[in-house]
Amino acid sequence: MDIFRAMAENGHEQMIFNYDAASGLRMIIALHDTTLGPGLGGMRNWRYQSEDEAIADALRLSRGMTYKNAFAGIDFGGSKCVIFNDPEQKSDLLLRAAGRFVEMLGGRIYTGEDVGLTPGDVEVMARETHYLVGRPHKSGDPSKAAALGTYSSIRASLQHVYGSPDPKGRHVAIQGAGNVGSELARLLAADGARLTICDLRDDRAHAAASETGAQVVPSEAIHDVACDVFSPCALGLVLNAKTLPRLRTRIVCGSANNQLATPDIAEELRRLGILYAPDFIVNGGGIVNIADEFEDGGYRRERAFERVAQIGRRLLAVFERAQADGVTTEVAAERIAEERIAAVARQQRHFVPQPQPHALNA
Ligand code: NAD
């Protein structure tokens, strides 16, 4: 891969290649844009097929974090750590080495648990670095915040399409009854929504259904459910050329990352008259919750959740912007995020005199 060209094309600031001979650690740290503050993004441990694949993932994910953080209104830029390693082969030595490389950056990035790492792994890294977020004694598991942000986004989407945010009597089809999907089902059931749910794991789908009164359907049938909102809360790439013609919904709004298989799917959804709530906004609750750790006096759940509940309000602005500009909601959200970064960059152009020790002594 032509790394500098890839960096130039996507506006990346810095790529750092870290190697530790003792543990065999190979880790890439990608910093996309730190205009708004230090890079914030998780650490992923994956068995990539090649170095190029690992680099491409680090570039793509760190850029995504810039947009997610900028849009969420928090003072962090975008970064991502990618460990090129089989998650089954993790050792404490390897995790500690990863922690030392993060520490070396002295606060230029903050990171935490992502795919292929467990909360226990993060605690091992914490023996080497201060720059970790989402630890159990701080903001902890972000999934409840992610579910609340998704719920707030569904209300905003209903408002935009039907003129009322009330989920009562609306039919929501949830794909995935994991941490986020099952909590989302609870929140919507409390409002009197009608729910359909699925999960590859039957036990999870039925546990969520017995709590919320949802109807369970086989996972392969969820795209065909006639509903008001289809909410992908499982894996990425669920909106693709095969699933799109099957959708019978007015709204797609869910927590899963990278829902669009290709960028043109956003345009296709628009053409079909289906409102798409961009995933990086909908699932921003997790990151807003984490950012609260940096407030004076430390993390406070009520304050964090109040901010998470504002995600819907931000999303409404995206829907309006998309209509005004005649673009997809995805493009409108990116424009809003880019404008925030540009505004802060302009502000920082002011000249600030630094004290000159020799001048003071003269
Ligand atoms: P999870 O692993 O707890 O739950 C995902 C569930 O989806 C699992 O029960 C799994 O069996 C099921 N699943 C996988 N493929 C499926 C398919 N094809 N059909 C039906 N079910 C399927 O994960 P989670 O924490 O609930 O996160 C859900 C999504 O939201 C993920 O895409 C995640 O990246 C994203 N997200 C989560 C958070 C968070 O804080 N947990 C934050 C931001 C984004």
mmCIF file of C-alpha atoms and ligand atoms in Angstrom:
data_model
loop_
_atom_site.group_PDB
_atom_site.id
_atom_site.type_symbol
_atom_site.label_atom_id
_atom_site.label_comp_id
_atom_site.label_asym_id
_atom_site.label_seq_id
_atom_site.Cartn_x
_atom_site.Cartn_y
_atom_site.Cartn_z
ATOM 1 C CA MET A 1 0.000 0.000 0.000
ATOM 2 C CA ASP A 2 1.119 3.541 -0.747
ATOM 3 C CA ILE A 3 0.656 4.721 2.843
ATOM 4 C CA PHE A 4 1.445 8.413 2.379
ATOM 5 C CA ARG A 5 -0.930 8.637 -0.546
ATOM 6 C CA ALA A 6 -3.675 6.935 1.510
ATOM 7 C CA MET A 7 -3.007 9.384 4.356
ATOM 8 C CA ALA A 8 -3.172 12.352 1.999
ATOM 9 C CA GLU A 9 -6.400 11.146 0.405
ATOM 10 C CA ASN A 10 -8.175 10.848 3.743
ATOM 11 C CA GLY A 11 -6.503 13.723 5.596
ATOM 12 C CA HIS A 12 -4.635 11.624 8.186
ATOM 13 C CA GLU A 13 -2.084 13.286 10.464
ATOM 14 C CA GLN A 14 0.045 10.429 11.700
ATOM 15 C CA MET A 15 0.548 6.663 11.477
ATOM 16 C CA ILE A 16 2.695 4.947 14.089
ATOM 17 C CA PHE A 17 3.997 1.396 13.649
ATOM 18 C CA ASN A 18 4.843 -0.256 16.957
ATOM 19 C CA TYR A 19 6.763 -3.505 17.318
ATOM 20 C CA ASP A 20 7.768 -5.367 20.473
ATOM 21 C CA ALA A 21 10.213 -8.215 19.945
ATOM 22 C CA ALA A 22 9.600 -9.925 23.314
ATOM 23 C CA SER A 23 5.834 -10.386 22.843
ATOM 24 C CA GLY A 24 5.639 -10.201 19.047
ATOM 25 C CA LEU A 25 3.256 -7.222 19.273
ATOM 26 C CA ARG A 26 2.532 -5.536 15.956
ATOM 27 C CA MET A 27 0.306 -2.519 16.492
ATOM 28 C CA ILE A 28 -0.667 0.361 14.254
ATOM 29 C CA ILE A 29 -1.852 3.619 15.792
ATOM 30 C CA ALA A 30 -3.613 5.877 13.311
ATOM 31 C CA LEU A 31 -4.334 9.509 14.164
ATOM 32 C CA HIS A 32 -6.716 11.051 11.704
ATOM 33 C CA ASP A 33 -7.410 14.583 12.920
ATOM 34 C CA THR A 34 -6.674 16.156 16.299
ATOM 35 C CA THR A 35 -8.014 19.661 15.629
ATOM 36 C CA LEU A 36 -10.669 19.252 18.332
ATOM 37 C CA GLY A 37 -8.457 17.555 20.921
ATOM 38 C CA PRO A 38 -6.539 14.327 21.579
ATOM 39 C CA GLY A 39 -7.438 11.301 19.491
ATOM 40 C CA LEU A 40 -10.140 9.094 21.028
ATOM 41 C CA GLY A 41 -10.937 5.647 19.656
ATOM 42 C CA GLY A 42 -10.847 2.019 20.727
ATOM 43 C CA MET A 43 -8.142 -0.611 20.425
ATOM 44 C CA ARG A 44 -8.969 -3.508 18.130
ATOM 45 C CA ASN A 45 -7.222 -6.878 18.084
ATOM 46 C CA TRP A 46 -7.839 -8.812 14.882
ATOM 47 C CA ARG A 47 -6.301 -11.564 12.766
ATOM 48 C CA TYR A 48 -5.986 -9.587 9.547
ATOM 49 C CA GLN A 49 -5.048 -11.449 6.372
ATOM 50 C CA SER A 50 -2.244 -8.989 5.589
ATOM 51 C CA GLU A 51 -0.476 -5.866 6.824
ATOM 52 C CA ASP A 52 -2.252 -3.858 4.147
ATOM 53 C CA GLU A 53 -5.604 -4.985 5.502
ATOM 54 C CA ALA A 54 -4.622 -3.930 9.042
ATOM 55 C CA ILE A 55 -3.373 -0.542 7.813
ATOM 56 C CA ALA A 56 -6.537 0.035 5.761
ATOM 57 C CA ASP A 57 -8.691 -0.772 8.799
ATOM 58 C CA ALA A 58 -6.691 1.596 11.040
ATOM 59 C CA LEU A 59 -7.024 4.392 8.457
ATOM 60 C CA ARG A 60 -10.760 3.815 7.943
ATOM 61 C CA LEU A 61 -11.645 3.439 11.626
ATOM 62 C CA SER A 62 -9.620 6.441 12.830
ATOM 63 C CA ARG A 63 -11.277 8.665 10.208
ATOM 64 C CA GLY A 64 -14.656 7.373 11.347
ATOM 65 C CA MET A 65 -13.788 8.366 14.924
ATOM 66 C CA THR A 66 -13.016 11.947 13.852
ATOM 67 C CA TYR A 67 -16.533 12.279 12.421
ATOM 68 C CA LYS A 68 -18.225 10.466 15.293
ATOM 69 C CA ASN A 69 -16.481 12.588 17.932
ATOM 70 C CA ALA A 70 -16.895 15.866 16.045
ATOM 71 C CA PHE A 71 -20.573 15.262 15.500
ATOM 72 C CA ALA A 72 -21.123 14.205 19.119
ATOM 73 C CA GLY A 73 -19.896 17.665 20.164
ATOM 74 C CA ILE A 74 -17.040 16.368 22.333
ATOM 75 C CA ASP A 75 -13.539 17.839 22.361
ATOM 76 C CA PHE A 76 -11.712 14.876 20.885
ATOM 77 C CA GLY A 77 -10.183 14.068 17.549
ATOM 78 C CA GLY A 78 -10.163 10.680 15.834
ATOM 79 C CA SER A 79 -7.713 7.832 16.359
ATOM 80 C CA LYS A 80 -7.662 4.043 16.451
ATOM 81 C CA CYS A 81 -5.224 1.369 17.622
ATOM 82 C CA VAL A 82 -5.116 -1.854 15.631
ATOM 83 C CA ILE A 83 -3.250 -4.897 16.917
ATOM 84 C CA PHE A 84 -2.369 -7.313 14.123
ATOM 85 C CA ASN A 85 -2.687 -10.557 16.066
ATOM 86 C CA ASP A 86 -4.956 -13.586 16.531
ATOM 87 C CA PRO A 87 -7.228 -12.659 19.493
ATOM 88 C CA GLU A 88 -6.862 -16.268 20.718
ATOM 89 C CA GLN A 89 -3.103 -15.703 21.046
ATOM 90 C CA LYS A 90 -3.165 -12.690 23.361
ATOM 91 C CA SER A 91 -0.694 -12.640 26.218
ATOM 92 C CA ASP A 92 -0.266 -10.273 29.145
ATOM 93 C CA LEU A 93 3.175 -9.405 27.757
ATOM 94 C CA LEU A 94 1.629 -8.334 24.453
ATOM 95 C CA LEU A 95 -1.084 -6.257 26.134
ATOM 96 C CA ARG A 96 1.437 -4.563 28.412
ATOM 97 C CA ALA A 97 3.618 -3.736 25.419
ATOM 98 C CA ALA A 98 0.582 -2.194 23.706
ATOM 99 C CA GLY A 99 -0.067 -0.156 26.854
ATOM 100 C CA ARG A 100 3.531 1.114 26.906
ATOM 101 C CA PHE A 101 3.278 2.336 23.321
ATOM 102 C CA VAL A 102 0.078 4.215 24.164
ATOM 103 C CA GLU A 103 1.751 5.735 27.234
ATOM 104 C CA MET A 104 4.694 6.900 25.100
ATOM 105 C CA LEU A 105 2.368 9.250 23.221
ATOM 106 C CA GLY A 106 1.861 11.155 26.466
ATOM 107 C CA GLY A 107 -1.887 11.794 26.039
ATOM 108 C CA ARG A 108 -2.001 12.418 22.299
ATOM 109 C CA ILE A 109 -4.484 9.524 22.196
ATOM 110 C CA TYR A 110 -6.926 7.838 24.588
ATOM 111 C CA THR A 111 -8.116 4.317 23.902
ATOM 112 C CA GLY A 112 -10.168 1.449 25.345
ATOM 113 C CA GLU A 113 -11.870 -1.867 24.671
ATOM 114 C CA ASP A 114 -12.953 -2.698 21.127
ATOM 115 C CA VAL A 115 -13.401 -5.850 19.023
ATOM 116 C CA GLY A 116 -11.050 -8.654 20.133
ATOM 117 C CA LEU A 117 -10.300 -7.208 23.579
ATOM 118 C CA THR A 118 -12.077 -7.793 26.909
ATOM 119 C CA PRO A 119 -12.430 -5.477 29.918
ATOM 120 C CA GLY A 120 -9.856 -7.774 31.601
ATOM 121 C CA ASP A 121 -7.361 -7.104 28.781
ATOM 122 C CA VAL A 122 -7.779 -3.362 29.306
ATOM 123 C CA GLU A 123 -6.980 -3.797 32.999
ATOM 124 C CA VAL A 124 -3.732 -5.553 32.041
ATOM 125 C CA MET A 125 -2.807 -2.609 29.771
ATOM 126 C CA ALA A 126 -3.652 -0.223 32.603
ATOM 127 C CA ARG A 127 -0.537 -1.459 34.405
ATOM 128 C CA GLU A 128 1.439 0.421 31.752
ATOM 129 C CA THR A 129 -0.631 3.418 30.703
ATOM 130 C CA HIS A 130 -2.880 6.138 32.097
ATOM 131 C CA TYR A 131 -4.544 6.832 28.765
ATOM 132 C CA LEU A 132 -7.389 4.325 28.920
ATOM 133 C CA VAL A 133 -11.123 5.059 29.019
ATOM 134 C CA GLY A 134 -14.280 3.099 29.856
ATOM 135 C CA ARG A 135 -12.697 1.232 32.767
ATOM 136 C CA PRO A 136 -15.119 -0.298 35.318
ATOM 137 C CA HIS A 137 -14.422 2.263 38.070
ATOM 138 C CA LYS A 138 -15.001 5.120 35.587
ATOM 139 C CA SER A 139 -17.713 5.150 32.903
ATOM 140 C CA GLY A 140 -17.656 1.318 32.494
ATOM 141 C CA ASP A 141 -19.745 -0.643 29.973
ATOM 142 C CA PRO A 142 -21.071 1.873 27.381
ATOM 143 C CA SER A 143 -23.887 -0.320 26.044
ATOM 144 C CA LYS A 144 -26.700 1.258 28.134
ATOM 145 C CA ALA A 145 -25.639 4.700 26.911
ATOM 146 C CA ALA A 146 -25.471 3.394 23.325
ATOM 147 C CA ALA A 147 -29.018 2.043 23.703
ATOM 148 C CA LEU A 148 -30.293 5.346 25.116
ATOM 149 C CA GLY A 149 -28.718 7.250 22.199
ATOM 150 C CA THR A 150 -30.385 4.837 19.768
ATOM 151 C CA TYR A 151 -33.735 5.276 21.529
ATOM 152 C CA SER A 152 -33.374 9.075 21.363
ATOM 153 C CA SER A 153 -32.521 8.745 17.639
ATOM 154 C CA ILE A 154 -35.585 6.596 16.958
ATOM 155 C CA ARG A 155 -37.785 9.231 18.613
ATOM 156 C CA ALA A 156 -36.219 11.950 16.435
ATOM 157 C CA SER A 157 -36.695 9.830 13.292
ATOM 158 C CA LEU A 158 -40.366 9.239 14.166
ATOM 159 C CA GLN A 159 -40.767 12.986 14.710
ATOM 160 C CA HIS A 160 -39.303 13.703 11.283
ATOM 161 C CA VAL A 161 -41.390 11.128 9.417
ATOM 162 C CA TYR A 162 -44.681 11.097 11.350
ATOM 163 C CA GLY A 163 -44.674 14.483 13.110
ATOM 164 C CA SER A 164 -44.616 12.912 16.603
ATOM 165 C CA PRO A 165 -41.701 11.292 18.466
ATOM 166 C CA ASP A 166 -43.980 8.986 20.475
ATOM 167 C CA PRO A 167 -43.156 5.308 19.879
ATOM 168 C CA LYS A 168 -46.544 4.237 21.297
ATOM 169 C CA GLY A 169 -48.208 1.964 18.757
ATOM 170 C CA ARG A 170 -45.258 2.206 16.335
ATOM 171 C CA HIS A 171 -43.754 -1.050 15.133
ATOM 172 C CA VAL A 172 -39.969 -1.399 15.583
ATOM 173 C CA ALA A 173 -38.076 -4.437 14.214
ATOM 174 C CA ILE A 174 -34.817 -4.931 16.128
ATOM 175 C CA GLN A 175 -32.020 -7.032 14.614
ATOM 176 C CA GLY A 176 -29.859 -8.358 17.455
ATOM 177 C CA ALA A 177 -30.856 -8.908 21.091
ATOM 178 C CA GLY A 178 -27.400 -8.307 22.570
ATOM 179 C CA ASN A 179 -26.439 -5.637 25.085
ATOM 180 C CA VAL A 180 -27.744 -2.718 23.031
ATOM 181 C CA GLY A 181 -30.677 -4.403 21.271
ATOM 182 C CA SER A 182 -32.228 -5.833 24.440
ATOM 183 C CA GLU A 183 -31.901 -2.560 26.368
ATOM 184 C CA LEU A 184 -33.388 -0.674 23.409
ATOM 185 C CA ALA A 185 -36.306 -3.123 23.425
ATOM 186 C CA ARG A 186 -36.906 -2.375 27.134
ATOM 187 C CA LEU A 187 -36.941 1.395 26.542
ATOM 188 C CA LEU A 188 -39.335 1.131 23.593
ATOM 189 C CA ALA A 189 -41.606 -1.373 25.347
ATOM 190 C CA ALA A 190 -41.968 1.049 28.269
ATOM 191 C CA ASP A 191 -43.349 3.579 25.746
ATOM 192 C CA GLY A 192 -45.869 1.103 24.370
ATOM 193 C CA ALA A 193 -44.119 0.350 21.056
ATOM 194 C CA ARG A 194 -44.907 -2.859 19.197
ATOM 195 C CA LEU A 195 -41.706 -4.888 18.831
ATOM 196 C CA THR A 196 -40.318 -7.657 16.649
ATOM 197 C CA ILE A 197 -36.875 -9.006 17.510
ATOM 198 C CA CYS A 198 -34.395 -11.603 16.265
ATOM 199 C CA ASP A 199 -30.977 -12.919 17.214
ATOM 200 C CA LEU A 200 -28.747 -15.681 15.877
ATOM 201 C CA ARG A 201 -28.832 -16.885 19.476
ATOM 202 C CA ASP A 202 -32.406 -18.020 20.214
ATOM 203 C CA ASP A 203 -31.916 -17.738 23.981
ATOM 204 C CA ARG A 204 -31.149 -14.017 23.663
ATOM 205 C CA ALA A 205 -34.084 -13.289 21.386
ATOM 206 C CA HIS A 206 -36.507 -15.153 23.672
ATOM 207 C CA ALA A 207 -35.108 -13.550 26.857
ATOM 208 C CA ALA A 208 -35.668 -10.069 25.360
ATOM 209 C CA ALA A 209 -39.109 -11.085 24.097
ATOM 210 C CA SER A 210 -40.327 -12.422 27.428
ATOM 211 C CA GLU A 211 -39.333 -9.138 29.093
ATOM 212 C CA THR A 212 -40.813 -6.822 26.485
ATOM 213 C CA GLY A 213 -43.630 -8.735 24.789
ATOM 214 C CA ALA A 214 -41.765 -8.633 21.461
ATOM 215 C CA GLN A 215 -42.522 -11.133 18.751
ATOM 216 C CA VAL A 216 -39.525 -13.295 17.793
ATOM 217 C CA VAL A 217 -38.791 -13.977 14.118
ATOM 218 C CA PRO A 218 -35.944 -15.998 12.557
ATOM 219 C CA SER A 219 -32.862 -13.845 11.879
ATOM 220 C CA GLU A 220 -33.111 -14.305 8.118
ATOM 221 C CA ALA A 221 -36.691 -12.914 8.148
ATOM 222 C CA ILE A 222 -36.086 -9.620 9.978
ATOM 223 C CA HIS A 223 -35.581 -7.567 6.792
ATOM 224 C CA ASP A 224 -39.023 -8.591 5.527
ATOM 225 C CA VAL A 225 -40.960 -7.352 8.566
ATOM 226 C CA ALA A 226 -43.436 -4.585 7.679
ATOM 227 C CA CYS A 227 -42.649 -1.947 10.303
ATOM 228 C CA ASP A 228 -42.176 1.762 10.993
ATOM 229 C CA VAL A 229 -38.539 1.421 12.088
ATOM 230 C CA PHE A 230 -35.944 -1.195 11.210
ATOM 231 C CA SER A 231 -33.222 -1.061 13.875
ATOM 232 C CA PRO A 232 -29.984 -2.920 13.068
ATOM 233 C CA CYS A 233 -28.283 -3.668 16.408
ATOM 234 C CA ALA A 234 -26.151 -6.674 15.426
ATOM 235 C CA LEU A 235 -23.334 -6.510 12.889
ATOM 236 C CA GLY A 236 -22.261 -4.141 10.123
ATOM 237 C CA LEU A 237 -22.954 -4.178 6.341
ATOM 238 C CA VAL A 238 -26.629 -5.104 6.825
ATOM 239 C CA LEU A 239 -27.817 -2.563 4.269
ATOM 240 C CA ASN A 240 -26.732 -3.991 0.932
ATOM 241 C CA ALA A 241 -27.992 -4.766 -2.569
ATOM 242 C CA LYS A 242 -29.645 -7.990 -1.334
ATOM 243 C CA THR A 243 -31.421 -6.630 1.757
ATOM 244 C CA LEU A 244 -32.508 -3.243 0.385
ATOM 245 C CA PRO A 245 -35.299 -4.497 -1.925
ATOM 246 C CA ARG A 246 -36.720 -6.502 1.001
ATOM 247 C CA LEU A 247 -37.081 -3.604 3.457
ATOM 248 C CA ARG A 248 -40.676 -2.647 4.286
ATOM 249 C CA THR A 249 -39.975 0.241 6.609
ATOM 250 C CA ARG A 250 -40.047 4.056 6.587
ATOM 251 C CA ILE A 251 -36.997 4.434 8.840
ATOM 252 C CA VAL A 252 -33.646 2.686 9.414
ATOM 253 C CA CYS A 253 -32.182 3.640 12.788
ATOM 254 C CA GLY A 254 -29.974 1.301 14.802
ATOM 255 C CA SER A 255 -26.731 1.069 16.766
ATOM 256 C CA ALA A 256 -24.677 -1.271 14.547
ATOM 257 C CA ASN A 257 -21.453 0.198 13.152
ATOM 258 C CA ASN A 258 -20.914 0.464 9.372
ATOM 259 C CA GLN A 259 -24.442 -0.469 8.307
ATOM 260 C CA LEU A 260 -24.003 0.660 4.688
ATOM 261 C CA ALA A 261 -22.224 -2.009 2.609
ATOM 262 C CA THR A 262 -21.220 0.674 0.081
ATOM 263 C CA PRO A 263 -21.624 4.475 0.167
ATOM 264 C CA ASP A 264 -24.162 4.462 -2.717
ATOM 265 C CA ILE A 265 -26.639 2.571 -0.495
ATOM 266 C CA ALA A 266 -27.374 5.869 1.322
ATOM 267 C CA GLU A 267 -28.473 7.396 -1.991
ATOM 268 C CA GLU A 268 -30.554 4.316 -2.784
ATOM 269 C CA LEU A 269 -32.351 4.542 0.593
ATOM 270 C CA ARG A 270 -33.130 8.179 -0.131
ATOM 271 C CA ARG A 271 -34.528 7.248 -3.540
ATOM 272 C CA LEU A 272 -36.741 4.594 -1.910
ATOM 273 C CA GLY A 273 -38.075 7.208 0.536
ATOM 274 C CA ILE A 274 -36.576 5.438 3.567
ATOM 275 C CA LEU A 275 -35.137 7.794 6.185
ATOM 276 C CA TYR A 276 -31.650 6.617 7.173
ATOM 277 C CA ALA A 277 -30.302 7.794 10.530
ATOM 278 C CA PRO A 278 -26.489 7.667 10.086
ATOM 279 C CA ASP A 279 -25.056 4.950 12.320
ATOM 280 C CA PHE A 280 -22.115 7.006 13.594
ATOM 281 C CA ILE A 281 -24.593 9.504 15.073
ATOM 282 C CA VAL A 282 -27.108 6.976 16.391
ATOM 283 C CA ASN A 283 -24.470 4.969 18.278
ATOM 284 C CA GLY A 284 -22.608 8.059 19.561
ATOM 285 C CA GLY A 285 -24.042 7.486 23.059
ATOM 286 C CA GLY A 286 -21.113 5.268 23.962
ATOM 287 C CA ILE A 287 -18.532 7.926 23.172
ATOM 288 C CA VAL A 288 -20.514 10.779 24.769
ATOM 289 C CA ASN A 289 -20.700 8.678 27.941
ATOM 290 C CA ILE A 290 -16.932 8.075 27.896
ATOM 291 C CA ALA A 291 -16.142 11.770 27.290
ATOM 292 C CA ASP A 292 -17.817 12.571 30.618
ATOM 293 C CA GLU A 293 -14.813 10.970 32.371
ATOM 294 C CA PHE A 294 -12.866 14.122 31.472
ATOM 295 C CA GLU A 295 -15.201 16.558 33.242
ATOM 296 C CA ASP A 296 -13.974 18.258 36.411
ATOM 297 C CA GLY A 297 -14.716 15.940 39.337
ATOM 298 C CA GLY A 298 -14.847 12.892 37.054
ATOM 299 C CA TYR A 299 -17.609 10.808 35.532
ATOM 300 C CA ARG A 300 -21.229 11.393 36.592
ATOM 301 C CA ARG A 301 -23.750 9.033 35.057
ATOM 302 C CA GLU A 302 -26.788 11.364 35.262
ATOM 303 C CA ARG A 303 -24.934 14.183 33.492
ATOM 304 C CA ALA A 304 -23.557 11.786 30.876
ATOM 305 C CA PHE A 305 -26.971 10.239 30.175
ATOM 306 C CA GLU A 306 -28.591 13.683 29.916
ATOM 307 C CA ARG A 307 -26.115 14.486 27.146
ATOM 308 C CA VAL A 308 -26.667 11.132 25.461
ATOM 309 C CA ALA A 309 -30.406 11.842 25.398
ATOM 310 C CA GLN A 310 -29.653 14.957 23.277
ATOM 311 C CA ILE A 311 -28.452 12.844 20.343
ATOM 312 C CA GLY A 312 -31.951 12.880 18.841
ATOM 313 C CA ARG A 313 -31.972 16.692 18.798
ATOM 314 C CA ARG A 314 -28.682 16.709 16.857
ATOM 315 C CA LEU A 315 -30.066 14.121 14.472
ATOM 316 C CA LEU A 316 -33.091 16.293 13.664
ATOM 317 C CA ALA A 317 -30.667 19.006 12.520
ATOM 318 C CA VAL A 318 -29.099 16.453 10.157
ATOM 319 C CA PHE A 319 -32.466 15.525 8.647
ATOM 320 C CA GLU A 320 -33.224 19.221 8.078
ATOM 321 C CA ARG A 321 -29.804 19.860 6.567
ATOM 322 C CA ALA A 322 -30.157 16.876 4.236
ATOM 323 C CA GLN A 323 -33.464 18.253 2.972
ATOM 324 C CA ALA A 324 -32.115 21.798 2.596
ATOM 325 C CA ASP A 325 -28.969 20.680 0.714
ATOM 326 C CA GLY A 326 -30.701 17.925 -1.275
ATOM 327 C CA VAL A 327 -28.172 15.324 -0.100
ATOM 328 C CA THR A 328 -28.282 12.065 1.864
ATOM 329 C CA THR A 329 -28.398 12.202 5.665
ATOM 330 C CA GLU A 330 -24.923 10.635 5.674
ATOM 331 C CA VAL A 331 -23.477 13.495 3.613
ATOM 332 C CA ALA A 332 -25.365 16.105 5.677
ATOM 333 C CA ALA A 333 -23.943 14.666 8.932
ATOM 334 C CA GLU A 334 -20.407 14.682 7.511
ATOM 335 C CA ARG A 335 -20.831 18.304 6.442
ATOM 336 C CA ILE A 336 -21.936 19.337 9.940
ATOM 337 C CA ALA A 337 -18.972 17.492 11.520
ATOM 338 C CA GLU A 338 -16.508 19.046 9.022
ATOM 339 C CA GLU A 339 -17.895 22.518 9.683
ATOM 340 C CA ARG A 340 -17.370 22.095 13.424
ATOM 341 C CA ILE A 341 -13.737 21.065 12.882
ATOM 342 C CA ALA A 342 -13.143 23.945 10.446
ATOM 343 C CA ALA A 343 -14.665 26.468 12.883
ATOM 344 C CA VAL A 344 -12.370 25.308 15.702
ATOM 345 C CA ALA A 345 -9.352 25.321 13.376
ATOM 346 C CA ARG A 346 -10.086 28.950 12.399
ATOM 347 C CA GLN A 347 -10.451 29.927 16.058
ATOM 348 C CA GLN A 348 -7.003 28.510 16.806
ATOM 349 C CA ARG A 349 -5.409 30.809 14.235
ATOM 350 C CA HIS A 350 -5.400 33.659 16.799
ATOM 351 C CA PHE A 351 -1.873 34.548 17.792
ATOM 352 C CA VAL A 352 -1.241 33.799 21.467
ATOM 353 C CA PRO A 353 2.015 35.323 22.832
ATOM 354 C CA GLN A 354 4.041 32.877 24.889
ATOM 355 C CA PRO A 355 5.999 34.179 27.921
ATOM 356 C CA GLN A 356 9.685 34.589 26.960
ATOM 357 C CA PRO A 357 11.888 33.725 29.978
ATOM 358 C CA HIS A 358 14.870 35.764 28.698
ATOM 359 C CA ALA A 359 12.654 38.816 28.141
ATOM 360 C CA LEU A 360 11.318 38.583 31.715
ATOM 361 C CA ASN A 361 14.847 38.512 33.098
ATOM 362 C CA ALA A 362 16.082 41.437 30.975
HETATM 363 P P1 NAD B 1 -23.546 -7.754 21.373
HETATM 364 O O1 NAD B 1 -22.445 -8.635 20.906
HETATM 365 O O2 NAD B 1 -23.910 -7.706 22.816
HETATM 366 O O3 NAD B 1 -24.905 -8.124 20.579
HETATM 367 C C1 NAD B 1 -24.973 -8.362 19.213
HETATM 368 C C2 NAD B 1 -26.003 -9.469 19.007
HETATM 369 O O4 NAD B 1 -26.271 -9.615 17.628
HETATM 370 C C3 NAD B 1 -25.545 -10.820 19.521
HETATM 371 O O5 NAD B 1 -26.510 -11.344 20.437
HETATM 372 C C4 NAD B 1 -25.462 -11.685 18.242
HETATM 373 O O6 NAD B 1 -25.820 -13.038 18.477
HETATM 374 C C5 NAD B 1 -26.449 -10.999 17.347
HETATM 375 N N1 NAD B 1 -26.229 -11.175 15.918
HETATM 376 C C6 NAD B 1 -25.066 -11.190 15.218
HETATM 377 N N2 NAD B 1 -25.314 -11.337 13.905
HETATM 378 C C7 NAD B 1 -26.668 -11.405 13.764
HETATM 379 C C8 NAD B 1 -27.526 -11.532 12.651
HETATM 380 N N3 NAD B 1 -27.075 -11.639 11.407
HETATM 381 N N4 NAD B 1 -28.867 -11.580 12.881
HETATM 382 C C9 NAD B 1 -29.350 -11.476 14.134
HETATM 383 N N5 NAD B 1 -28.577 -11.335 15.228
HETATM 384 C C10 NAD B 1 -27.253 -11.321 15.040
HETATM 385 O O7 NAD B 1 -23.203 -6.307 20.807
HETATM 386 P P2 NAD B 1 -23.816 -4.915 21.325
HETATM 387 O O8 NAD B 1 -22.913 -4.354 22.353
HETATM 388 O O9 NAD B 1 -25.251 -5.093 21.620
HETATM 389 O O10 NAD B 1 -23.634 -4.006 20.027
HETATM 390 C C11 NAD B 1 -24.534 -4.118 18.933
HETATM 391 C C12 NAD B 1 -24.029 -3.255 17.774
HETATM 392 O O11 NAD B 1 -23.922 -1.893 18.181
HETATM 393 C C13 NAD B 1 -22.641 -3.657 17.260
HETATM 394 O O12 NAD B 1 -22.587 -3.441 15.861
HETATM 395 C C14 NAD B 1 -21.728 -2.668 17.947
HETATM 396 O O13 NAD B 1 -20.547 -2.436 17.199
HETATM 397 C C15 NAD B 1 -22.587 -1.420 17.980
HETATM 398 N N6 NAD B 1 -22.217 -0.504 19.060
HETATM 399 C C16 NAD B 1 -22.223 -0.939 20.353
HETATM 400 C C17 NAD B 1 -21.862 -0.054 21.372
HETATM 401 C C18 NAD B 1 -21.837 -0.505 22.798
HETATM 402 O O14 NAD B 1 -21.571 0.331 23.667
HETATM 403 N N7 NAD B 1 -22.119 -1.761 23.113
HETATM 404 C C19 NAD B 1 -21.487 1.256 21.075
HETATM 405 C C20 NAD B 1 -21.500 1.681 19.740
HETATM 406 C C21 NAD B 1 -21.874 0.768 18.746
#
